C-alpha cells in the first residue's frame, strides 16, 4: 500500500464535517490532488521565470504571445483577453516588455491604425530560457510515473478536459 499523503489526511479530516451534504472521498481526493499539482506547477513556473530574470507577468505575457496560432504575433486586445486583464493593464505590461527590448509594436499590414505586438529575438531567447527551466521541472515530476502510468493519466486527464471544453461558456 502506498504511503499516506497530505490529501489522504485532508479527506479523513473533512469526511465527518459534511453531514447532510454529499461528500465522496474519491472526488475530494482527485480534486484536491489536481489542485496540489496545479499549485506545484505554478510555483515551478514562477521559479523558471525568476531564473531567467522575468517577472511572473512578463513570463505569462511572452508565453501567451508565443503559444498562439500565429507564434510571436498578436494584437494587444487579443493578449489582454487571453490573459484576462484589462486593456490598461495590458498596455502597462507591453510598455515594460518593449522597454526591455523583448517585444515591439508594429502597424498591421492590412490596417495601419491597428497595432500588432511582435516578440523580438531577445524576447524569444529569454522566454525559451524560462521554458527550458520549466520543462526540466515538469520532466522531473512526470519521471515519477512509469510509461504506462503516464499514458493512463494522460487519457484520464484528456477525458476531463474534453468534458470541460464541452460545457457552455
CSV table of C-alpha atoms in Angstrom, one decimal:
chain,number,residue,atom,x,y,z
A,1,UNK,CA,0.0,0.0,0.0
A,2,UNK,CA,1.4,3.4,-0.9
A,3,UNK,CA,2.3,5.8,1.9
A,4,UNK,CA,-0.3,8.3,3.1
A,5,UNK,CA,-0.1,11.8,1.6
A,6,UNK,CA,-1.4,15.2,2.6
A,7,UNK,CA,-4.6,14.7,0.6
A,8,UNK,CA,-5.4,11.4,2.4
A,9,UNK,CA,-5.2,13.2,5.8
A,10,UNK,CA,-7.3,16.1,4.4
A,11,UNK,CA,-10.0,13.7,3.2
A,12,UNK,CA,-10.1,11.9,6.5
A,13,UNK,CA,-10.3,15.2,8.4
A,14,UNK,CA,-13.1,16.6,6.4
A,15,UNK,CA,-15.2,13.4,5.9
A,16,UNK,CA,-17.3,13.9,9.1
A,17,UNK,CA,-17.9,17.6,8.6
A,18,UNK,CA,-20.2,17.1,5.7
A,19,UNK,CA,-23.3,15.6,7.3
A,20,UNK,CA,-26.3,16.2,5.1
A,21,UNK,CA,-24.2,17.1,2.2
A,22,UNK,CA,-22.9,14.7,-0.4
A,23,UNK,CA,-19.2,14.0,0.2
A,24,UNK,CA,-17.3,11.5,-1.8
A,25,UNK,CA,-13.8,10.6,-0.7
A,26,UNK,CA,-12.7,9.8,-4.2
A,27,UNK,CA,-14.0,13.1,-5.7
A,28,UNK,CA,-12.4,15.1,-2.9
A,29,UNK,CA,-9.1,13.2,-3.3
A,30,UNK,CA,-9.0,13.7,-7.0
A,31,UNK,CA,-9.9,17.4,-6.9
A,32,UNK,CA,-7.5,18.1,-4.1
A,33,UNK,CA,-4.6,16.3,-5.7
A,34,UNK,CA,-5.3,18.2,-9.0
A,35,UNK,CA,-5.2,21.4,-7.0
A,36,UNK,CA,-1.9,20.5,-5.4
A,37,UNK,CA,-0.3,19.6,-8.8
A,38,UNK,CA,-1.6,22.9,-10.2
A,39,UNK,CA,-0.1,24.8,-7.3
A,40,UNK,CA,3.2,22.9,-7.7
A,41,UNK,CA,3.3,23.7,-11.5
A,42,UNK,CA,2.5,27.3,-10.8
A,43,UNK,CA,5.4,27.5,-8.4
A,44,UNK,CA,7.8,25.9,-10.9
A,45,UNK,CA,6.7,28.4,-13.5
A,46,UNK,CA,7.4,31.3,-11.1
A,47,UNK,CA,10.9,29.8,-10.3
A,48,UNK,CA,11.6,29.3,-14.0
A,49,UNK,CA,10.7,32.8,-14.8
A,50,UNK,CA,12.8,34.2,-11.9
A,51,UNK,CA,15.8,32.1,-13.0
A,52,UNK,CA,15.5,33.9,-16.4
A,53,UNK,CA,15.2,37.3,-14.7
A,54,UNK,CA,11.5,37.5,-15.7
A,55,UNK,CA,8.6,38.7,-13.5
A,56,UNK,CA,5.7,36.3,-13.5
A,57,UNK,CA,3.6,38.7,-15.5
A,58,UNK,CA,6.4,39.2,-18.1
A,59,UNK,CA,6.7,35.4,-18.5
A,60,UNK,CA,3.0,34.9,-18.8
A,61,UNK,CA,2.7,37.7,-21.5
A,62,UNK,CA,5.7,36.4,-23.5
A,63,UNK,CA,4.3,32.8,-23.2
A,64,UNK,CA,0.8,33.8,-24.4
A,65,UNK,CA,2.4,35.6,-27.3
A,66,UNK,CA,4.4,32.5,-28.3
A,67,UNK,CA,1.8,29.8,-27.9
A,68,UNK,CA,-0.7,31.4,-30.4
A,69,UNK,CA,-1.7,30.1,-33.8
A,70,UNK,CA,0.5,33.0,-35.0
A,71,UNK,CA,3.5,32.5,-32.7
A,72,UNK,CA,5.1,35.7,-31.6
A,73,UNK,CA,2.4,38.0,-33.0
A,74,UNK,CA,-0.9,39.2,-31.6
A,75,UNK,CA,-2.9,42.4,-31.1
A,76,UNK,CA,-2.9,43.9,-27.6
A,77,UNK,CA,-6.6,43.2,-27.3
A,78,UNK,CA,-6.1,39.5,-28.0
A,79,UNK,CA,-3.4,39.3,-25.4
A,80,UNK,CA,-5.4,41.1,-22.8
A,81,UNK,CA,-8.4,38.8,-23.4
A,82,UNK,CA,-6.3,35.7,-23.3
A,83,UNK,CA,-4.5,36.8,-20.1
A,84,UNK,CA,-7.8,38.0,-18.6
A,85,UNK,CA,-6.5,41.5,-17.8
A,86,UNK,CA,-7.8,45.0,-18.7
A,87,UNK,CA,-6.6,46.9,-21.7
A,88,UNK,CA,-4.9,49.4,-19.4
A,89,UNK,CA,-3.1,46.6,-17.6
A,90,UNK,CA,-2.0,45.1,-20.9
A,91,UNK,CA,-0.6,48.5,-22.0
A,92,UNK,CA,1.5,48.7,-18.9
A,93,UNK,CA,2.8,45.2,-19.4
A,94,UNK,CA,3.6,45.9,-23.0
A,95,UNK,CA,5.4,49.1,-22.2
A,96,UNK,CA,7.7,47.3,-19.8
A,97,UNK,CA,8.4,44.5,-22.2
A,98,UNK,CA,9.1,47.0,-25.0
A,99,UNK,CA,11.5,48.9,-22.8
A,100,UNK,CA,13.4,45.7,-22.2
A,101,UNK,CA,13.6,45.0,-25.9
A,102,UNK,CA,11.5,41.8,-25.7
A,103,UNK,CA,8.6,43.0,-27.9
A,104,UNK,CA,7.9,45.6,-30.5
A,105,UNK,CA,4.8,47.3,-31.6
A,106,UNK,CA,4.2,47.4,-35.4
A,107,UNK,CA,1.4,48.6,-37.6
A,108,UNK,CA,-0.8,45.9,-39.0
A,109,UNK,CA,-0.2,45.4,-42.7
A,110,UNK,CA,-3.9,45.4,-43.6
A,111,UNK,CA,-4.8,48.4,-41.4
A,112,UNK,CA,-2.1,50.7,-40.3
A,113,UNK,CA,-4.3,52.1,-37.5
A,114,UNK,CA,-4.1,48.6,-35.7
A,115,UNK,CA,-1.1,47.7,-33.6
A,116,UNK,CA,0.4,44.2,-33.6
A,117,UNK,CA,2.7,43.0,-30.9
A,118,UNK,CA,5.7,41.0,-32.1
A,119,UNK,CA,8.2,39.2,-29.9
A,120,UNK,CA,11.8,40.2,-30.7
A,121,UNK,CA,14.8,37.7,-30.9
A,122,UNK,CA,15.8,38.9,-27.4
A,123,UNK,CA,12.3,38.2,-26.1
A,124,UNK,CA,12.3,34.8,-27.7
A,125,UNK,CA,15.6,34.0,-26.1
A,126,UNK,CA,14.6,34.9,-22.6
A,127,UNK,CA,11.2,33.1,-23.0
A,128,UNK,CA,13.0,30.0,-24.3
A,129,UNK,CA,15.3,30.0,-21.3
A,130,UNK,CA,12.4,30.1,-18.9
A,131,UNK,CA,10.7,27.4,-20.9
A,132,UNK,CA,13.8,25.2,-20.6
A,133,UNK,CA,13.8,25.6,-16.8
A,134,UNK,CA,10.1,24.9,-16.6
A,135,UNK,CA,10.4,21.9,-18.8
A,136,UNK,CA,13.1,20.4,-16.5
A,137,UNK,CA,10.8,20.7,-13.5
A,138,UNK,CA,7.9,19.2,-15.4
A,139,UNK,CA,10.1,16.3,-16.6
A,140,UNK,CA,11.2,15.7,-13.1
A,141,UNK,CA,7.6,15.5,-11.8
A,142,UNK,CA,6.5,13.1,-14.5
A,143,UNK,CA,9.6,11.0,-14.2
A,144,UNK,CA,8.0,9.5,-11.0
A,145,UNK,CA,5.5,7.7,-13.3
A,146,UNK,CA,6.1,4.6,-15.5
A,147,UNK,CA,5.4,4.9,-19.2
A,148,UNK,CA,2.1,3.0,-18.7
A,149,UNK,CA,1.1,5.3,-15.8
A,150,UNK,CA,1.8,8.4,-18.0
A,151,UNK,CA,-0.3,7.1,-20.8
A,152,UNK,CA,-3.2,6.2,-18.4
A,153,UNK,CA,-3.0,9.6,-16.7
A,154,UNK,CA,-2.9,11.4,-20.0
A,155,UNK,CA,-6.0,9.6,-21.2
A,156,UNK,CA,-7.9,10.3,-18.0
A,157,UNK,CA,-6.9,14.0,-18.0
A,158,UNK,CA,-7.9,14.3,-21.6
A,159,UNK,CA,-11.3,12.9,-20.8
A,160,UNK,CA,-11.8,15.5,-18.1
A,161,UNK,CA,-10.6,18.4,-20.3
A,162,UNK,CA,-12.9,17.3,-23.1
A,163,UNK,CA,-15.8,17.4,-20.7
A,164,UNK,CA,-14.8,20.9,-19.6
A,165,UNK,CA,-14.4,22.0,-23.2
A,166,UNK,CA,-17.9,20.7,-23.9
A,167,UNK,CA,-19.5,23.0,-21.3
A,168,UNK,CA,-21.3,26.1,-22.4
A,169,UNK,CA,-19.4,29.4,-21.7
